[in-house]
CSV table of C-alpha atoms and ligand atoms in Angstrom, one decimal:
chain,number,residue,atom,x,y,z
A,1,MET,CA,82.7,87.1,63.3
A,2,HIS,CA,83.9,90.6,62.3
A,3,CYS,CA,80.4,92.0,62.0
A,4,HIS,CA,78.3,89.8,64.3
A,5,THR,CA,78.7,88.1,67.6
A,6,SER,CA,78.4,84.4,67.6
A,7,SER,CA,74.8,84.7,68.7
A,8,GLY,CA,74.1,87.0,65.7
A,9,ARG,CA,74.1,90.5,67.3
A,10,TYR,CA,75.5,93.3,65.2
A,11,ARG,CA,78.8,94.6,66.7
A,12,HIS,CA,79.0,98.1,65.1
A,13,LYS,CA,75.6,99.7,65.6
A,14,ASP,CA,77.0,103.0,66.6
A,15,ASP,CA,79.7,103.1,63.9
A,16,PRO,CA,78.5,100.9,61.1
A,17,ASP,CA,81.4,101.8,58.7
A,18,GLN,CA,83.7,99.8,61.1
A,19,SER,CA,82.1,96.7,59.5
A,20,CYS,CA,83.7,97.4,56.2
A,21,LEU,CA,86.9,99.1,57.3
A,22,PRO,CA,89.3,96.1,57.5
A,23,CYS,CA,88.7,95.1,54.0
A,24,HIS,CA,87.7,98.3,52.2
A,25,GLN,CA,89.8,100.9,54.0
A,26,ASP,CA,90.4,102.9,50.8
A,27,ARG,CA,86.6,103.3,50.3
A,28,VAL,CA,86.0,104.3,53.9
A,29,GLU,CA,88.8,106.9,53.9
A,30,GLU,CA,87.7,108.4,50.6
A,31,ALA,CA,84.0,108.0,51.4
A,32,VAL,CA,82.7,111.3,50.3
A,33,GLU,CA,84.1,111.1,46.8
A,34,HIS,CA,82.6,107.6,46.7
A,35,HIS,CA,79.1,108.3,48.0
A,36,HIS,CA,78.6,112.0,47.3
A,37,HIS,CA,76.6,112.6,50.5
A,38,PRO,CA,77.6,114.9,53.4
A,39,GLU,CA,79.6,113.0,56.1
A,40,GLY,CA,77.8,111.6,59.0
A,41,LYS,CA,74.3,112.0,57.6
A,42,ALA,CA,71.9,109.4,56.2
A,43,GLY,CA,73.2,108.3,52.8
A,44,SER,CA,76.8,108.5,53.9
A,45,HIS,CA,77.2,105.1,55.6
A,46,CYS,CA,78.3,102.1,53.6
A,47,ILE,CA,75.3,100.0,54.7
A,48,ASP,CA,72.9,102.8,53.6
A,49,CYS,CA,73.6,102.0,50.0
A,50,HIS,CA,75.1,98.4,50.1
A,51,MET,CA,72.9,96.8,52.7
A,52,PRO,CA,69.5,98.5,52.5
A,53,MET,CA,66.6,97.1,54.5
A,54,THR,CA,64.4,95.1,52.2
A,55,ARG,CA,61.7,92.5,52.7
A,56,PHE,CA,62.1,88.9,51.7
A,57,ALA,CA,61.0,85.6,53.2
A,58,ALA,CA,58.3,87.5,55.1
A,59,MET,CA,60.9,89.4,57.1
A,60,ASN,CA,62.6,92.8,57.0
A,61,ARG,CA,66.3,92.3,56.7
A,62,THR,CA,69.3,94.2,55.5
A,63,ASP,CA,70.3,92.9,52.1
A,64,HIS,CA,73.5,90.9,52.5
A,65,SER,CA,74.3,90.6,48.8
A,66,MET,CA,76.5,93.7,49.0
A,67,LEU,CA,75.6,94.9,45.5
A,68,PRO,CA,75.9,98.6,44.4
A,69,PRO,CA,72.6,100.4,44.3
A,70,THR,CA,71.1,99.8,40.9
A,71,PRO,CA,68.2,102.1,40.0
A,72,ALA,CA,68.3,100.9,36.4
A,73,ALA,CA,67.2,97.5,37.8
A,74,THR,CA,64.1,99.2,39.2
A,75,LEU,CA,63.4,100.7,35.8
A,76,LYS,CA,63.8,97.4,34.0
A,77,PHE,CA,62.7,94.7,36.6
A,78,GLU,CA,61.0,96.6,39.4
A,79,SER,CA,63.6,95.5,41.9
A,80,PRO,CA,64.0,97.8,44.8
A,81,ASN,CA,67.1,100.1,44.9
A,82,ALA,CA,68.8,101.6,47.9
A,83,CYS,CA,68.6,105.2,46.6
A,84,ASN,CA,64.8,105.3,46.3
A,85,LEU,CA,64.2,103.4,49.5
A,86,CYS,CA,65.4,106.7,51.2
A,87,HIS,CA,64.6,109.1,48.4
A,88,ASP,CA,61.0,107.9,48.1
A,89,ASP,CA,59.9,111.4,47.0
A,90,HIS,CA,61.9,110.8,43.8
A,91,ASP,CA,61.6,108.0,41.1
A,92,ALA,CA,64.2,105.5,39.9
A,93,GLU,CA,64.8,107.6,36.8
A,94,TRP,CA,66.0,110.4,39.0
A,95,ALA,CA,68.4,108.1,40.9
A,96,ASP,CA,69.6,106.5,37.7
A,97,LYS,CA,70.5,109.9,36.3
A,98,TRP,CA,72.5,110.7,39.5
A,99,VAL,CA,74.5,107.5,39.6
A,100,ARG,CA,75.4,107.9,35.9
A,101,GLU,CA,76.5,111.4,36.5
A,102,TRP,CA,78.7,110.4,39.5
A,103,ARG,CA,80.4,107.5,37.7
A,104,ASP,CA,82.3,107.3,34.4
A,105,GLU,CA,81.8,103.6,34.0
A,106,ASP,CA,78.4,102.0,33.5
A,107,TYR,CA,78.6,99.7,36.5
A,108,GLN,CA,74.9,98.8,36.2
A,109,GLU,CA,75.3,97.2,32.8
A,110,PRO,CA,76.7,93.8,34.0
A,111,ILE,CA,74.1,93.6,36.8
A,112,LEU,CA,71.3,94.2,34.4
A,113,TYR,CA,72.7,91.6,32.0
A,114,ARG,CA,72.7,88.8,34.5
A,115,ALA,CA,69.4,89.9,36.0
A,116,GLY,CA,68.0,89.7,32.5
A,117,LEU,CA,69.1,86.1,32.2
A,118,ILE,CA,67.4,85.2,35.5
A,119,ASP,CA,64.3,87.0,34.4
A,120,SER,CA,64.2,85.1,31.1
A,121,ALA,CA,64.8,81.8,32.9
A,122,ARG,CA,61.9,82.5,35.2
A,123,LYS,CA,59.7,83.3,32.3
A,124,GLY,CA,60.9,80.2,30.4
A,125,GLU,CA,62.3,82.2,27.5
A,126,TRP,CA,64.7,79.4,26.5
A,127,ASP,CA,65.8,81.1,23.2
A,128,ARG,CA,68.2,82.7,25.6
A,129,LEU,CA,69.6,79.4,26.8
A,130,PRO,CA,72.9,79.8,24.9
A,131,ASP,CA,73.5,83.1,26.7
A,132,MET,CA,72.6,81.5,30.0
A,133,LEU,CA,75.1,78.6,29.4
A,134,ASP,CA,77.8,81.1,28.3
A,135,TYR,CA,77.2,83.0,31.6
A,136,LEU,CA,77.6,79.8,33.7
A,137,THR,CA,81.0,79.1,32.2
A,138,SER,CA,82.3,82.6,32.0
A,139,GLU,CA,85.3,83.8,34.0
A,140,ASP,CA,83.5,86.4,35.9
A,141,ARG,CA,80.3,84.5,36.7
A,142,ASP,CA,78.9,85.2,40.1
A,143,GLU,CA,78.4,82.0,42.0
A,144,VAL,CA,75.1,82.9,43.6
A,145,PHE,CA,73.7,84.0,40.2
A,146,SER,CA,75.1,80.8,38.6
A,147,VAL,CA,73.4,78.6,41.1
A,148,SER,CA,70.1,80.5,40.7
A,149,LEU,CA,70.3,80.0,36.9
A,150,ILE,CA,71.1,76.3,37.2
A,151,ARG,CA,68.1,75.8,39.5
A,152,LEU,CA,65.8,77.7,37.1
A,153,LEU,CA,67.1,75.5,34.3
A,154,GLU,CA,65.3,72.5,35.9
A,155,THR,CA,62.1,73.3,33.9
A,156,CYS,CA,64.0,73.9,30.6
A,157,PRO,CA,63.2,71.1,28.2
A,158,LYS,CA,66.2,71.6,25.9
A,159,GLU,CA,68.8,68.9,25.7
A,160,GLU,CA,71.7,71.5,25.3
A,161,LYS,CA,71.4,72.5,28.9
A,162,PHE,CA,73.0,69.3,30.0
A,163,GLY,CA,76.3,70.3,28.2
A,164,GLY,CA,76.4,73.5,30.3
A,165,LEU,CA,75.6,71.6,33.5
A,166,LEU,CA,78.4,69.2,32.7
A,167,LYS,CA,80.8,72.1,32.4
A,168,ALA,CA,79.5,73.6,35.6
A,169,MET,CA,80.4,70.4,37.3
A,170,GLU,CA,84.0,71.6,37.0
A,171,ASP,CA,83.4,75.0,38.5
A,172,PRO,CA,85.8,75.9,41.3
A,173,SER,CA,82.8,76.8,43.6
A,174,PRO,CA,81.4,73.8,45.5
A,175,PHE,CA,78.1,75.6,45.6
A,176,VAL,CA,77.9,75.7,41.8
A,177,ARG,CA,79.1,72.1,41.5
A,178,SER,CA,76.4,70.9,43.9
A,179,ALA,CA,73.7,72.7,42.0
A,180,ALA,CA,75.0,71.3,38.7
A,181,ALA,CA,75.0,67.8,40.1
A,182,ALA,CA,71.3,68.2,41.2
A,183,GLY,CA,70.5,69.5,37.8
A,184,LEU,CA,71.8,66.3,36.2
A,185,SER,CA,69.4,64.3,38.3
A,186,GLY,CA,68.1,61.3,36.4
A,187,TYR,CA,70.2,62.1,33.3
A,188,PHE,CA,72.0,58.9,32.9
A,189,THR,CA,74.2,59.4,29.8
A,190,PRO,CA,77.8,57.9,30.2
A,191,ASP,CA,79.3,61.4,30.5
A,192,ALA,CA,76.9,62.6,33.1
A,193,VAL,CA,77.1,59.3,35.1
A,194,MET,CA,80.9,59.6,35.1
A,195,ALA,CA,80.9,63.2,36.2
A,196,LEU,CA,78.4,62.4,39.0
A,197,ILE,CA,80.4,59.4,40.2
A,198,GLU,CA,83.5,61.6,40.3
A,199,ALA,CA,81.5,64.2,42.3
A,200,SER,CA,80.5,61.6,44.8
A,201,THR,CA,84.1,61.8,46.1
A,202,ASP,CA,84.2,65.6,46.0
A,203,GLU,CA,86.1,67.4,48.8
A,204,PHE,CA,82.8,69.0,49.8
A,205,ARG,CA,79.9,67.0,51.3
A,206,LEU,CA,77.2,69.2,49.7
A,207,VAL,CA,78.6,68.2,46.3
A,208,ARG,CA,78.8,64.5,47.3
A,209,ILE,CA,75.3,64.2,48.6
A,210,GLN,CA,73.8,66.1,45.6
A,211,ALA,CA,75.7,63.8,43.2
A,212,ALA,CA,74.4,60.8,45.1
A,213,GLY,CA,70.8,62.2,45.0
A,214,ALA,CA,71.1,62.7,41.2
A,215,LEU,CA,72.1,59.1,40.8
A,216,VAL,CA,69.3,57.6,42.9
A,217,GLY,CA,67.7,55.2,40.7
A,218,PHE,CA,70.8,54.4,38.7
A,219,PRO,CA,71.6,50.7,38.7
A,220,VAL,CA,74.9,50.5,40.6
A,221,GLY,CA,75.4,46.8,39.9
A,222,ASP,CA,77.3,47.3,36.7
A,223,LEU,CA,79.8,49.7,38.1
A,224,PRO,CA,83.4,48.8,38.9
A,225,ASN,CA,83.8,48.1,42.7
A,226,ARG,CA,85.7,51.3,43.5
A,227,GLN,CA,83.1,53.5,41.9
A,228,ARG,CA,80.2,51.6,43.4
A,229,ASP,CA,81.7,51.9,46.9
A,230,ALA,CA,82.2,55.6,46.5
A,231,LEU,CA,78.6,56.0,45.4
A,232,ILE,CA,77.3,53.9,48.3
A,233,LYS,CA,79.3,55.9,50.7
A,234,ALA,CA,77.9,59.2,49.3
A,235,THR,CA,74.4,57.8,49.3
A,236,LYS,CA,74.8,56.9,53.0
A,237,GLU,CA,75.8,60.6,53.6
A,238,LEU,CA,72.7,61.7,51.8
A,239,PHE,CA,70.5,59.5,54.0
A,240,ASP,CA,72.3,60.8,57.1
A,241,SER,CA,71.7,64.4,56.0
A,242,LEU,CA,68.0,63.6,55.6
A,243,THR,CA,67.6,61.9,58.9
A,244,SER,CA,69.6,64.4,60.9
A,245,ARG,CA,66.5,66.5,61.6
A,246,PRO,CA,63.9,64.1,62.8
A,247,ASP,CA,61.5,66.9,63.7
A,248,ASP,CA,61.4,68.3,60.2
A,249,TRP,CA,58.6,67.0,58.0
A,250,SER,CA,60.4,67.8,54.7
A,251,SER,CA,63.2,65.4,55.7
A,252,TYR,CA,60.8,62.6,55.6
A,253,TYR,CA,59.2,63.9,52.5
A,254,ASN,CA,62.6,64.0,50.7
A,255,LEU,CA,63.4,60.5,52.1
A,256,GLY,CA,60.1,59.2,50.7
A,257,ASN,CA,60.9,60.6,47.3
A,258,ILE,CA,64.2,58.8,47.3
A,259,TYR,CA,62.6,55.5,48.3
A,260,LEU,CA,60.0,56.0,45.6
A,261,THR,CA,62.7,56.5,42.9
A,262,GLN,CA,64.5,53.4,44.2
A,263,GLY,CA,61.4,51.4,43.9
A,264,ARG,CA,61.1,50.9,47.7
A,265,VAL,CA,57.5,51.9,47.6
A,266,LYS,CA,56.3,50.6,51.0
A,267,GLU,CA,59.1,52.5,52.7
A,268,SER,CA,58.2,55.6,50.8
A,269,VAL,CA,54.6,55.3,52.0
A,270,GLU,CA,55.9,55.1,55.6
A,271,ALA,CA,58.2,58.1,55.1
A,272,PHE,CA,55.4,60.2,53.6
A,273,GLY,CA,53.2,59.1,56.5
A,274,ASP,CA,55.8,60.4,59.0
A,275,ALA,CA,55.9,63.7,57.1
A,276,HIS,CA,52.1,64.0,57.2
A,277,GLN,CA,52.1,63.3,60.9
A,278,LEU,CA,54.5,66.1,61.6
A,279,ARG,CA,52.9,68.5,59.3
A,280,PRO,CA,49.2,67.6,58.5
A,281,ASP,CA,48.6,70.7,56.4
A,282,ALA,CA,51.4,70.0,54.0
A,283,VAL,CA,50.0,68.8,50.7
A,284,LEU,CA,53.0,67.3,49.0
A,285,PRO,CA,53.4,64.2,51.2
A,286,LEU,CA,49.7,63.4,50.6
A,287,VAL,CA,50.0,63.8,46.9
A,288,ASN,CA,53.1,61.6,46.8
A,289,THR,CA,51.4,59.0,49.1
A,290,SER,CA,48.7,58.7,46.5
A,291,ILE,CA,51.3,58.2,43.8
A,292,ALA,CA,53.0,55.6,45.9
A,293,TYR,CA,49.7,53.7,46.6
A,294,ALA,CA,48.8,53.9,42.9
A,295,ARG,CA,52.1,52.2,42.3
A,296,LEU,CA,51.3,49.5,44.8
A,297,GLY,CA,48.0,49.1,43.0
A,298,GLU,CA,46.0,49.9,46.1
A,299,GLU,CA,43.4,52.0,44.4
A,300,GLU,CA,41.2,52.0,47.5
A,301,ASN,CA,43.8,53.8,49.5
A,302,ARG,CA,43.8,56.8,47.2
A,303,ARG,CA,40.3,57.8,48.1
A,304,PRO,CA,40.5,58.5,51.8
A,305,LEU,CA,43.7,60.4,51.4
A,306,SER,CA,42.4,62.7,48.7
A,307,GLU,CA,39.3,63.3,50.9
A,308,LYS,CA,41.6,64.5,53.7
A,309,LEU,CA,42.7,67.3,51.4
B,1,LIG,C1,86.4,90.3,55.5
B,1,LIG,C2,86.6,91.3,54.4
B,1,LIG,C3,85.4,92.1,54.0
B,1,LIG,C4,84.6,92.9,54.7
B,1,LIG,C5,84.6,93.0,56.3
B,1,LIG,C6,83.7,93.5,53.8
B,1,LIG,N1,84.0,93.2,52.5
B,1,LIG,FE1,83.1,93.9,50.8
B,1,LIG,N2,84.2,92.6,49.7
B,1,LIG,C7,85.2,91.9,50.2
B,1,LIG,C8,85.8,91.2,49.1
B,1,LIG,C9,87.0,90.2,49.1
B,1,LIG,C10,85.1,91.6,47.9
B,1,LIG,C11,85.4,91.1,46.5
B,1,LIG,C12,84.5,89.9,46.2
B,1,LIG,C13,84.6,89.5,44.8
B,1,LIG,O1,85.2,90.2,44.0
B,1,LIG,O2,83.9,88.4,44.5
B,1,LIG,C14,84.1,92.5,48.3
B,1,LIG,C15,83.2,93.1,47.5
B,1,LIG,C16,82.3,94.1,47.9
B,1,LIG,C17,81.5,94.8,47.0
B,1,LIG,C18,81.3,94.7,45.5
B,1,LIG,C19,80.3,93.6,45.2
B,1,LIG,C20,80.0,93.5,43.8
B,1,LIG,O3,79.6,92.3,43.4
B,1,LIG,O4,80.0,94.4,43.0
B,1,LIG,C21,80.8,95.7,47.7
B,1,LIG,C22,79.7,96.7,47.3
B,1,LIG,C23,81.2,95.5,49.1
B,1,LIG,N3,82.1,94.5,49.1
B,1,LIG,C24,80.7,96.3,50.2
B,1,LIG,C25,81.0,96.0,51.5
B,1,LIG,C26,80.4,96.7,52.6
B,1,LIG,C27,79.4,97.8,52.5
B,1,LIG,C28,81.0,96.2,53.8
B,1,LIG,C29,80.6,96.6,55.2
B,1,LIG,C30,79.2,96.4,55.6
B,1,LIG,C31,81.9,95.2,53.3
B,1,LIG,N4,81.9,95.1,52.0
B,1,LIG,C32,82.7,94.4,54.2
B,1,LIG,C33,85.6,91.7,51.5
B,1,LIG,C34,85.0,92.3,52.6
B,2,LIG,C1,75.3,106.7,48.3
B,2,LIG,C2,75.5,105.4,48.0
B,2,LIG,C3,76.8,104.7,48.4
B,2,LIG,C4,77.3,104.7,49.7
B,2,LIG,C5,76.9,105.4,50.9
B,2,LIG,C6,78.5,103.8,49.6
B,2,LIG,N1,78.6,103.3,48.3
B,2,LIG,FE1,79.9,101.9,47.7
B,2,LIG,N2,79.1,102.0,45.8
B,2,LIG,C7,78.1,102.8,45.4
B,2,LIG,C8,77.9,102.7,44.0
B,2,LIG,C9,76.9,103.4,43.2
B,2,LIG,C10,78.8,101.7,43.5
B,2,LIG,C11,79.0,101.2,42.1
B,2,LIG,C12,80.0,102.1,41.3
B,2,LIG,C13,81.4,102.0,41.8
B,2,LIG,O1,82.0,100.9,41.6
B,2,LIG,O2,81.9,103.0,42.3
B,2,LIG,C14,79.6,101.3,44.7
B,2,LIG,C15,80.6,100.3,44.7
B,2,LIG,C16,81.3,99.9,45.8
B,2,LIG,C17,82.3,98.8,45.8
B,2,LIG,C18,82.6,98.0,44.7
B,2,LIG,C19,83.5,98.7,43.8
B,2,LIG,C20,84.6,97.9,43.1
B,2,LIG,O3,85.5,98.4,42.7
B,2,LIG,O4,84.4,96.6,43.0
B,2,LIG,C21,82.7,98.7,47.1
B,2,LIG,C22,83.8,97.8,47.6
B,2,LIG,C23,82.1,99.7,47.9
B,2,LIG,N3,81.2,100.4,47.1
B,2,LIG,C24,82.3,99.9,49.2
B,2,LIG,C25,81.7,101.0,49.9
B,2,LIG,C26,82.1,101.3,51.3
B,2,LIG,C27,83.1,100.6,52.1
B,2,LIG,C28,81.3,102.3,51.7
B,2,LIG,C29,81.3,103.0,53.0
B,2,LIG,C30,82.5,103.8,53.2
B,2,LIG,C31,80.4,102.6,50.6
B,2,LIG,N4,80.7,101.8,49.5
B,2,LIG,C32,79.4,103.5,50.6
B,2,LIG,C33,77.3,103.6,46.2
B,2,LIG,C34,77.6,103.8,47.6
B,3,LIG,C1,69.9,106.1,53.9
B,3,LIG,C2,69.3,107.2,53.1
B,3,LIG,C3,69.9,107.5,51.8
B,3,LIG,C4,70.3,106.8,50.8
B,3,LIG,C5,70.4,105.2,50.7
B,3,LIG,C6,70.7,107.6,49.7
B,3,LIG,N1,70.5,108.9,50.1
B,3,LIG,FE1,70.8,110.5,48.9
B,3,LIG,N2,70.5,111.8,50.5
B,3,LIG,C7,70.0,111.3,51.7
B,3,LIG,C8,69.9,112.5,52.6
B,3,LIG,C9,69.5,112.5,54.0
B,3,LIG,C10,70.3,113.6,51.8
B,3,LIG,C11,70.3,115.1,52.2
B,3,LIG,C12,71.7,115.4,52.8
B,3,LIG,C13,71.8,116.8,53.3
B,3,LIG,O1,71.5,117.1,54.4
B,3,LIG,O2,72.3,117.6,52.4
B,3,LIG,C14,70.6,113.1,50.5
B,3,LIG,C15,71.0,113.9,49.4
B,3,LIG,C16,71.1,113.5,48.1
B,3,LIG,C17,71.2,114.3,46.9
B,3,LIG,C18,71.3,115.8,46.9
B,3,LIG,C19,70.1,116.5,47.4
B,3,LIG,C20,68.9,116.2,46.4
B,3,LIG,O3,67.9,115.7,46.9
B,3,LIG,O4,69.0,116.5,45.2
B,3,LIG,C21,71.2,113.5,45.9
B,3,LIG,C22,71.3,113.9,44.4
B,3,LIG,C23,71.1,112.1,46.3
B,3,LIG,N3,71.0,112.1,47.7
B,3,LIG,C24,71.1,111.0,45.5
B,3,LIG,C25,71.2,109.7,46.0
B,3,LIG,C26,71.4,108.5,45.2
B,3,LIG,C27,71.6,108.6,43.7
B,3,LIG,C28,71.5,107.5,46.0
B,3,LIG,C29,71.8,106.0,45.6
B,3,LIG,C30,73.0,105.8,45.0
B,3,LIG,C31,71.2,108.0,47.4
B,3,LIG,N4,71.1,109.3,47.3
B,3,LIG,C32,71.2,107.2,48.5
B,3,LIG,C33,69.8,110.1,52.1
B,3,LIG,C34,70.1,108.9,51.3
């Protein structure tokens, strides 16, 4: 609420440094020593360097990750950096030289390190898995980076990753715990099942429903009553979350996947059908309808659906 009105308008258009003042007063007062640009001109406002306009998700937006400008990341990973978005007549090497000259400490190094882990995970370079798992459990892990790494680990075939995910289930951040729970999906070792059942009573709903989602398909019959009840309650929350937006095709698609995992194949066909009706050009519901029909043994039904594609 400090920076935006409740409808999302920016409050400090004419004096953007006001956005940062309440929490970073020292920086605002000693701004020139910090940013090395003449007062009042472009390059002297906090948002010039910390919230540059970049493009993602097909929109131009100011970057809200609040990171320092990092020209070295442009050199290494071709990520944009705030300096060269303005100084487009100079290259990243030029900007990198300046930020190194202006600072004693190599503030870019830790940013490059974690960016390197993300880069390796994207490329499937799993020989770096031990470093990735160390990062997840390190004191100064950034929660957004941790969650990104955990999600990228989904395609990692190495068993060791689960040890790291189990540790991440104890992370103080609910965002990290929820991602770790999702990462343990279908991994029904006693340790993992216990951790997920415990997470199904987490203080945060996001963690509870991800834990319930990860345990879809786990036979609850053998669990002690208290644990079973907790899991049933969290699973109900999961279903509520998926049916809370009845105009959204992906809700039905996700619901269909849960039914399919639970062996409720006919219900899954129905849910995928609803998804298809809401969004006829989405391919995933059609693909999974075929899978569901194949499971039902209705070979004939596969043909007309694939012809629709
Ligand atoms: C409501 C308080 C608050 C406001 C307003 C605020 N910040 Fe921050 N900012 C913080 C806190 C707290 C941290 C430390 C977070 C941490 O260490 O995880 C931080 C950290 C940062 C960092 C370091 C991030 C990093 O990972 O290196 C930058 C850069 C930053 N803020 C810039 C800004 C800018 C620019 C503005 C204004 C547009 C702003 N902040 C407004 C509270 C605030
Ligand atoms: C010309 C670019 C530039 C501008 C403008 C700028 N900064 Fe920074 N800022 C940096 C760089 C580079 C770093 C990383 C090095 C460092 O920590 O000093 C940084 C780091 C920070 C940090 C994190 C440092 C820490 O100790 O964790 C905060 C907070 C911050 N800036 C706030 C501000 C605020 C508030 C303003 C507006 C008054 C501002 N910055 C304007 C370049 C800029
Ligand atoms: C929003 C635009 C903007 C951003 C972001 C910005 N600058 Fe600048 N910079 C300027 C402008 C405008 C000037 C010229 C100021 C003047 O009138 O002297 C300038 C001047 C400079 C100069 C001195 C003149 C020159 O061209 O040699 C250096 C060096 C410089 N910037 C480096 C940086 C670095 C490094 C960063 C990132 C940490 C950065 N700037 C971020 C706009 C920006």
